[in-house]
Short mmCIF file of C-alpha atoms in Angstrom, two decimals:
data_model
loop_
_atom_site.label_atom_id
_atom_site.label_comp_id
_atom_site.label_asym_id
_atom_site.label_seq_id
_atom_site.Cartn_x
_atom_site.Cartn_y
_atom_site.Cartn_z
CA UNK A 1 123.98 106.16 111.32
CA UNK A 2 127.81 106.82 111.02
CA UNK A 3 129.22 110.22 111.47
CA UNK A 4 132.77 111.70 110.87
CA UNK A 5 133.97 113.52 113.83
CA UNK A 6 136.33 115.02 111.37
CA UNK A 7 133.51 117.21 110.12
CA UNK A 8 131.35 117.56 113.27
CA UNK A 9 133.50 118.32 116.40
CA UNK A 10 130.88 120.72 117.99
CA UNK A 11 127.56 119.58 116.81
CA UNK A 12 124.77 120.27 119.40
CA UNK A 13 123.79 116.93 121.01
CA UNK A 14 120.54 116.21 122.97
CA UNK A 15 120.47 113.48 125.43
CA UNK A 16 118.12 110.61 124.38
CA UNK A 17 116.81 110.50 128.01
CA UNK A 18 114.24 113.12 127.16
CA UNK A 19 112.22 113.31 124.05
CA UNK A 20 112.82 116.22 121.71
CA UNK A 21 109.89 118.69 121.21
CA UNK A 22 109.22 118.66 117.58
CA UNK A 23 107.74 122.04 117.36
CA UNK A 24 111.15 123.48 118.52
CA UNK A 25 113.48 121.61 116.26
CA UNK A 26 111.84 120.06 113.36
CA UNK A 27 110.87 122.16 110.27
CA UNK A 28 107.25 121.13 109.06
CA UNK A 29 108.58 120.34 105.68
CA UNK A 30 111.77 118.69 106.77
CA UNK A 31 112.47 114.98 107.26
CA UNK A 32 115.18 113.69 109.73
CA UNK A 33 117.00 111.48 107.36
CA UNK A 34 120.64 110.93 108.49
CA UNK A 35 123.42 112.10 106.31
CA UNK A 36 126.53 110.03 105.44
CA UNK A 37 129.73 111.86 105.19
CA UNK A 38 132.19 109.26 104.74
CA UNK A 39 132.33 109.72 100.91
CA UNK A 40 133.77 113.33 101.43
CA UNK A 41 136.21 112.47 104.29
CA UNK A 42 139.58 114.37 103.65
CA UNK A 43 142.54 115.36 105.71
CA UNK A 44 141.69 118.60 107.60
CA UNK A 45 143.30 120.34 110.51
CA UNK A 46 140.34 121.93 112.41
CA UNK A 47 140.69 124.65 114.90
CA UNK A 48 141.13 123.71 118.54
CA UNK A 49 137.91 124.33 120.70
CA UNK A 50 138.71 127.42 122.80
CA UNK A 51 136.04 128.69 125.40
CA UNK A 52 135.25 128.76 129.03
CA UNK A 53 135.05 125.41 130.80
CA UNK A 54 131.54 123.88 130.44
CA UNK A 55 129.24 124.17 133.31
CA UNK A 56 125.86 122.60 133.86
CA UNK A 57 123.02 125.16 132.87
CA UNK A 58 120.77 126.09 135.76
CA UNK A 59 117.40 126.72 133.92
CA UNK A 60 115.75 127.81 137.09
CA UNK A 61 118.43 130.39 137.70
CA UNK A 62 118.02 131.83 134.15
CA UNK A 63 114.34 132.10 134.42
CA UNK A 64 114.62 133.99 137.73
CA UNK A 65 117.47 136.22 136.60
CA UNK A 66 116.20 137.12 133.12
CA UNK A 67 112.48 137.02 133.46
CA UNK A 68 110.36 139.87 132.09
CA UNK A 69 112.09 140.34 128.86
CA UNK A 70 110.01 138.08 126.56
CA UNK A 71 112.45 135.19 126.75
CA UNK A 72 111.54 131.60 128.22
CA UNK A 73 114.03 128.95 129.05
CA UNK A 74 113.65 124.96 128.94
CA UNK A 75 116.17 122.50 129.78
CA UNK A 76 116.61 119.50 127.43
CA UNK A 77 119.39 117.12 128.52
CA UNK A 78 122.49 119.13 129.09
CA UNK A 79 121.24 121.91 126.97
CA UNK A 80 119.21 124.95 127.40
CA UNK A 81 116.60 126.19 124.82
CA UNK A 82 115.92 130.05 125.10
CA UNK A 83 112.83 131.07 123.07
CA UNK A 84 112.46 134.90 122.27
CA UNK A 85 109.00 136.01 121.38
CA UNK A 86 107.50 139.39 120.52
CA UNK A 87 103.83 140.40 120.89
CA UNK A 88 103.45 140.64 117.06
CA UNK A 89 104.29 136.95 116.62
CA UNK A 90 107.97 137.12 115.79
CA UNK A 91 109.95 134.36 117.40
CA UNK A 92 113.58 133.10 117.55
CA UNK A 93 114.95 130.12 119.28
CA UNK A 94 118.65 129.65 120.23
CA UNK A 95 120.41 126.81 122.20
CA UNK A 96 123.00 127.01 124.90
CA UNK A 97 125.95 126.32 125.24
CA UNK A 98 126.38 126.04 121.24
CA UNK A 99 124.83 129.34 120.63
CA UNK A 100 123.06 127.73 117.56
CA UNK A 101 119.97 129.68 116.41
CA UNK A 102 117.45 127.07 115.36
CA UNK A 103 114.39 128.97 114.49
CA UNK A 104 113.27 132.37 113.22
CA UNK A 105 109.50 132.69 112.59
CA UNK A 106 108.16 135.66 111.00
CA UNK A 107 104.74 137.19 110.37
CA UNK A 108 103.50 137.16 106.80
CA UNK A 109 101.11 139.16 104.64
CA UNK A 110 98.49 136.39 104.92
CA UNK A 111 98.43 136.63 108.66
CA UNK A 112 100.29 133.56 109.97
CA UNK A 113 103.96 133.12 110.75
CA UNK A 114 106.32 131.26 108.65
CA UNK A 115 109.80 129.57 109.60
CA UNK A 116 112.62 131.16 107.58
CA UNK A 117 115.47 129.01 108.86
CA UNK A 118 116.22 125.40 107.77
CA UNK A 119 117.37 122.87 110.40
CA UNK A 120 117.78 119.21 110.31
CA UNK A 121 117.70 116.84 113.27
CA UNK A 122 119.80 113.55 112.71
CA UNK A 123 121.01 110.74 114.62
CA UNK A 124 124.52 110.60 115.76
CA UNK A 125 126.89 107.73 116.44
CA UNK A 126 125.75 107.44 120.10
CA UNK A 127 121.99 107.68 119.23
CA UNK A 128 121.57 110.98 120.40
CA UNK A 129 119.93 113.92 118.11
CA UNK A 130 122.20 116.08 116.23
CA UNK A 131 121.06 119.52 115.05
CA UNK A 132 122.54 121.02 111.80
CA UNK A 133 121.57 124.08 109.94
CA UNK A 134 120.11 127.40 111.50
CA UNK A 135 122.28 130.35 112.12
CA UNK A 136 125.80 129.79 113.68
CA UNK A 137 129.30 131.32 113.91
CA UNK A 138 132.30 129.90 112.38
CA UNK A 139 135.20 131.75 113.51
CA UNK A 140 138.96 130.83 113.41
CA UNK A 141 141.55 132.70 115.34
CA UNK A 142 145.16 132.38 115.01
CA UNK A 143 147.86 134.15 116.92
CA UNK A 144 151.74 134.33 116.87
CA UNK A 145 151.91 130.55 117.83
CA UNK A 146 150.20 129.74 114.54
CA UNK A 147 147.86 127.38 116.31
CA UNK A 148 144.31 127.72 115.07
CA UNK A 149 141.41 127.67 117.53
CA UNK A 150 137.75 128.60 117.63
CA UNK A 151 135.11 129.60 120.14
CA UNK A 152 132.35 126.97 120.53
CA UNK A 153 130.91 127.31 123.83
CA UNK A 154 128.75 130.26 124.95
CA UNK A 155 127.45 131.69 128.10
CA UNK A 156 124.51 133.98 128.58
CA UNK A 157 125.60 137.24 129.69
CA UNK A 158 122.78 139.64 129.46
CA UNK A 159 119.21 140.03 128.07
CA UNK A 160 117.68 143.52 127.32
CA UNK A 161 114.48 144.75 125.86
CA UNK A 162 110.88 143.55 125.96
CA UNK A 163 108.27 141.54 124.09
CA UNK A 164 106.64 144.70 122.70
CA UNK A 165 109.59 146.32 120.75
CA UNK A 166 112.65 144.07 120.50
CA UNK A 167 114.78 141.73 122.53
CA UNK A 168 118.51 141.41 122.76
CA UNK A 169 120.31 138.30 124.16
CA UNK A 170 123.99 138.67 124.58
CA UNK A 171 126.21 135.72 124.65
CA UNK A 172 130.00 135.57 125.37
CA UNK A 173 132.84 133.21 124.82
CA UNK A 174 136.35 133.93 126.12
CA UNK A 175 139.63 131.81 126.55
CA UNK A 176 141.97 132.97 129.24
CA UNK A 177 145.03 131.30 127.55
CA UNK A 178 144.62 132.98 124.33
CA UNK A 179 143.34 136.36 125.85
CA UNK A 180 140.48 136.75 123.21
CA UNK A 181 136.89 137.67 123.99
CA UNK A 182 134.08 137.12 121.47
CA UNK A 183 130.61 138.37 121.99
CA UNK A 184 127.38 137.42 120.14
CA UNK A 185 124.31 139.60 120.40
CA UNK A 186 121.16 138.15 118.98
CA UNK A 187 118.48 140.80 118.39
CA UNK A 188 114.83 139.95 117.42
CA UNK A 189 112.84 142.95 116.16
CA UNK A 190 109.33 143.01 114.76
CA UNK A 191 110.65 142.33 111.17
CA UNK A 192 114.30 141.63 111.63
CA UNK A 193 116.72 139.04 113.19
CA UNK A 194 120.24 140.51 113.69
CA UNK A 195 123.42 138.57 114.65
CA UNK A 196 126.12 140.81 115.75
CA UNK A 197 129.62 139.70 116.81
CA UNK A 198 132.52 141.64 118.43
CA UNK A 199 135.97 140.30 118.68
CA UNK A 200 138.35 141.80 121.25
CA UNK A 201 142.06 140.99 121.20
CA UNK A 202 143.09 141.20 124.93
CA UNK A 203 146.63 139.79 124.28
CA UNK A 204 149.80 141.78 123.75
CA UNK A 205 150.54 140.26 120.36
CA UNK A 206 148.55 140.58 117.19
CA UNK A 207 145.53 138.26 116.28
CA UNK A 208 144.58 137.12 112.93
CA UNK A 209 141.24 135.64 112.25
CA UNK A 210 138.78 134.31 109.44
CA UNK A 211 135.08 133.26 109.69
CA UNK A 212 131.56 133.71 108.89
CA UNK A 213 128.12 134.11 110.23
CA UNK A 214 126.47 131.22 108.41
CA UNK A 215 122.63 130.98 107.90
CA UNK A 216 120.55 128.30 106.38
CA UNK A 217 117.49 129.91 104.88
CA UNK A 218 114.59 127.44 104.03
CA UNK A 219 112.92 127.50 100.60
CA UNK A 220 110.63 125.27 98.67
CA UNK A 221 113.40 124.42 96.26
CA UNK A 222 116.69 125.98 95.00
CA UNK A 223 114.94 125.99 91.49
CA UNK A 224 112.27 128.30 92.74
CA UNK A 225 114.70 130.61 94.52
CA UNK A 226 116.39 133.85 93.14
CA UNK A 227 119.02 136.22 94.19
CA UNK A 228 118.12 139.87 93.45
CA UNK A 229 120.74 142.52 93.50
CA UNK A 230 124.14 140.82 93.00
CA UNK A 231 124.62 141.85 89.53
CA UNK A 232 128.23 143.45 89.04
CA UNK A 233 129.66 141.69 92.18
CA UNK A 234 132.99 139.97 91.78
CA UNK A 235 133.09 136.39 92.99
CA UNK A 236 135.43 133.45 93.84
CA UNK A 237 134.04 129.93 93.39
CA UNK A 238 135.15 127.96 96.44
CA UNK A 239 134.57 124.54 98.13
CA UNK A 240 131.63 124.62 100.53
CA UNK A 241 132.63 125.94 103.96
CA UNK A 242 132.22 122.99 106.28
CA UNK A 243 131.27 124.66 109.49
CA UNK A 244 130.23 122.80 112.69
CA UNK A 245 126.43 122.94 111.86
CA UNK A 246 126.71 123.13 108.14
CA UNK A 247 124.44 120.75 105.81
CA UNK A 248 126.16 119.11 102.70
CA UNK A 249 124.27 116.57 100.62
CA UNK A 250 125.43 113.01 101.19
CA UNK A 251 126.19 112.78 97.33
CA UNK A 252 128.45 115.81 97.36
CA UNK A 253 132.05 114.54 96.83
CA UNK A 254 135.18 115.16 94.77
CA UNK A 255 134.00 112.77 92.06
CA UNK A 256 131.14 115.28 91.36
CA UNK A 257 131.35 116.54 87.80
CA UNK A 258 130.17 119.91 88.67
CA UNK A 259 132.18 123.04 88.89
CA UNK A 260 132.33 122.82 92.59
CA UNK A 261 133.29 119.05 92.53
CA UNK A 262 136.34 120.08 90.35
CA UNK A 263 137.32 122.53 93.16
CA UNK A 264 137.52 119.81 95.61
CA UNK A 265 140.25 118.27 93.46
CA UNK A 266 142.12 121.57 92.63
CA UNK A 267 142.11 122.97 96.04
CA UNK A 268 141.16 120.42 98.71
CA UNK A 269 139.62 121.11 101.95
CA UNK A 270 143.11 121.90 103.75
CA UNK A 271 143.99 124.36 101.14
CA UNK A 272 140.57 126.16 101.46
CA UNK A 273 140.81 126.46 105.32
CA UNK A 274 144.45 127.23 105.77
CA UNK A 275 144.35 130.58 103.88
CA UNK A 276 142.22 131.46 100.85
CA UNK A 277 143.28 134.98 101.72
CA UNK A 278 147.00 134.24 101.88
CA UNK A 279 147.76 132.80 98.62
CA UNK A 280 150.09 134.98 96.58
CA UNK A 281 150.09 132.93 93.41
CA UNK A 282 147.32 131.82 91.20
CA UNK A 283 147.61 129.28 88.37
CA UNK A 284 145.41 129.37 85.41
CA UNK A 285 142.82 127.02 86.69
CA UNK A 286 142.26 129.27 89.72
CA UNK A 287 142.05 132.22 87.60
CA UNK A 288 138.97 130.63 85.78
CA UNK A 289 137.22 130.21 89.13
CA UNK A 290 136.85 134.04 89.52
CA UNK A 291 134.39 136.25 87.63
CA UNK A 292 131.84 138.95 87.76
CA UNK A 293 128.07 138.22 88.42
CA UNK A 294 126.13 139.30 85.37
CA UNK A 295 122.74 138.22 86.50
CA UNK A 296 120.55 140.54 88.54
CA UNK A 297 117.91 137.99 89.11
CA UNK A 298 119.97 134.93 89.50
CA UNK A 299 118.29 131.57 89.79
CA UNK A 300 119.86 129.21 92.41
CA UNK A 301 118.80 125.96 90.84
CA UNK A 302 122.39 124.62 90.12
CA UNK A 303 125.07 123.70 92.69
CA UNK A 304 127.22 126.54 93.66
CA UNK A 305 129.53 127.77 96.34
CA UNK A 306 130.72 131.42 96.16
CA UNK A 307 132.17 134.15 97.91
CA UNK A 308 131.20 137.43 96.56
CA UNK A 309 133.23 140.54 96.86
CA UNK A 310 132.24 144.04 96.33
CA UNK A 311 128.64 143.03 96.78
CA UNK A 312 125.96 145.41 97.95
CA UNK A 313 125.29 145.57 101.66
CA UNK A 314 121.85 144.21 101.18
CA UNK A 315 120.40 141.92 98.60
CA UNK A 316 117.18 139.82 98.52
CA UNK A 317 116.39 136.17 98.12
CA UNK A 318 112.98 135.59 96.66
CA UNK A 319 111.22 131.98 96.98
CA UNK A 320 108.43 131.85 94.26
CA UNK A 321 107.43 128.49 95.61
CA UNK A 322 106.60 129.74 99.18
CA UNK A 323 105.79 133.25 97.94
CA UNK A 324 108.08 134.98 100.38
CA UNK A 325 111.49 136.87 100.43
CA UNK A 326 114.24 137.58 102.78
CA UNK A 327 116.52 140.71 102.75
CA UNK A 328 120.02 139.86 103.76
CA UNK A 329 122.18 142.54 105.11
CA UNK A 330 125.52 143.12 106.62
CA UNK A 331 127.73 145.50 108.47
CA UNK A 332 131.49 145.26 109.01
CA UNK A 333 132.02 142.22 106.65
CA UNK A 334 133.32 142.68 103.19
CA UNK A 335 132.29 139.38 101.68
CA UNK A 336 129.03 137.42 101.21
CA UNK A 337 129.26 133.56 101.03
CA UNK A 338 126.60 131.77 99.19
CA UNK A 339 126.00 128.05 98.84
CA UNK A 340 123.16 126.20 97.01
CA UNK A 341 122.74 122.35 97.11
CA UNK A 342 121.14 122.47 93.72
CA UNK A 343 117.62 121.35 92.59
CA UNK A 344 118.28 117.50 92.08
CA UNK A 345 116.74 116.95 95.69
CA UNK A 346 113.14 116.54 96.75
CA UNK A 347 111.12 119.86 96.98
CA UNK A 348 110.34 120.90 100.80
CA UNK A 349 112.78 118.37 101.73
CA UNK A 350 116.10 117.99 103.60
CA UNK A 351 118.30 119.96 101.03
CA UNK A 352 115.50 122.80 100.43
CA UNK A 353 117.77 125.58 101.62
CA UNK A 354 120.07 128.42 100.49
CA UNK A 355 123.13 128.93 102.73
CA UNK A 356 124.33 132.73 103.06
CA UNK A 357 127.03 133.96 105.15
CA UNK A 358 128.74 137.28 105.99
CA UNK A 359 132.35 136.43 105.42
CA UNK A 360 135.98 137.39 105.97
CA UNK A 361 137.50 134.23 104.55
CA UNK A 362 139.46 135.77 101.49
CA UNK A 363 140.82 138.59 103.48
CA UNK A 364 141.45 137.87 107.20
CA UNK A 365 140.94 140.39 109.81
CA UNK A 366 144.17 141.53 111.78
CA UNK A 367 143.73 142.93 115.31
CA UNK A 368 146.43 144.58 117.34
CA UNK A 369 146.67 144.40 120.95
CA UNK A 370 143.44 145.79 122.48
CA UNK A 371 141.71 146.23 119.27
CA UNK A 372 137.92 145.52 118.71
CA UNK A 373 136.28 144.44 115.55
CA UNK A 374 132.57 144.33 115.20
CA UNK A 375 130.28 143.25 112.43
CA UNK A 376 126.68 141.87 112.02
CA UNK A 377 124.30 140.17 109.76
CA UNK A 378 120.60 141.19 109.40
CA UNK A 379 117.69 138.96 108.19
CA UNK A 380 114.90 141.13 107.38
CA UNK A 381 111.23 140.08 106.75
CA UNK A 382 109.64 142.44 104.03
CA UNK A 383 106.55 140.14 103.86
CA UNK A 384 104.28 141.85 106.59
#
């Protein structure tokens, strides 16, 4: 199945030499149908990959160094799967060196655990498995040289906590040339999964960055899913954020007659990534793409891609089909990104998800020399 390297420079690959354990990577309601992106291919300058040189992961070392904290490790090809587990049944799974969180299973009111994240395992050009979805970071940095780059390779730095209360896994990605250090701390609690990032500018010149913590939340269907609590929030309709691990329907292109399809024509991918927050002039058509949310119980059945500003720090996604909900919270970030693929697809299928992200896309963050920025996302399970 063909893939465009333009859209997938850092997908997580698994060697076909060893079979993939389905209980780790396949959602029970999710098929592994491959996606074709050729119909939405456009000119796009993606950030350079900037991180520490890749080193083979020694799973035995990790087991010996970090045992006793409620985390187990398994090597699959050139990757390492770290599984966090609490005594109450909450689990989370992440992959090194990509840092992708592929699973968050939470206890429910009916006594069993339910997967809250949506992932898809596809076949790449070379026949290897490619994982999309889950929770990932999409961070784009730019210094005085105006050359964008992005951290993509993560190293395990520390694990704290225990299986009784909570577990913290700290990842780090740094680039000695650009003198920027990024940390990603994943915390699993009894009823919450938190992704916290810190960005430190170690350089002598200012740093500007944009980005998002992107989460694909599995649902029965967008038609049965509602966003509660966004009424009164200002929004900007934008093209979908094409992150390294993002999922976009194969029939989603610029010929689409929907509101989002028109945005592909008006803005283009390059315009979206090169500075939504830097545009000083707006034409009449762009003004029409802004508004205020007037629905406090918004059904997500139609295709949409929005960045909300002035949104509450916490809002709730309710899935009436699966009879559960997720409270999405944030700290540090001023924006909320939300994407729905719409309800024209099969229920409990490949596109049965809602994508949410804590974002700084419209207003870039500026860091002076030595400054540190911190922000986080919380996925709270209120269904226990």
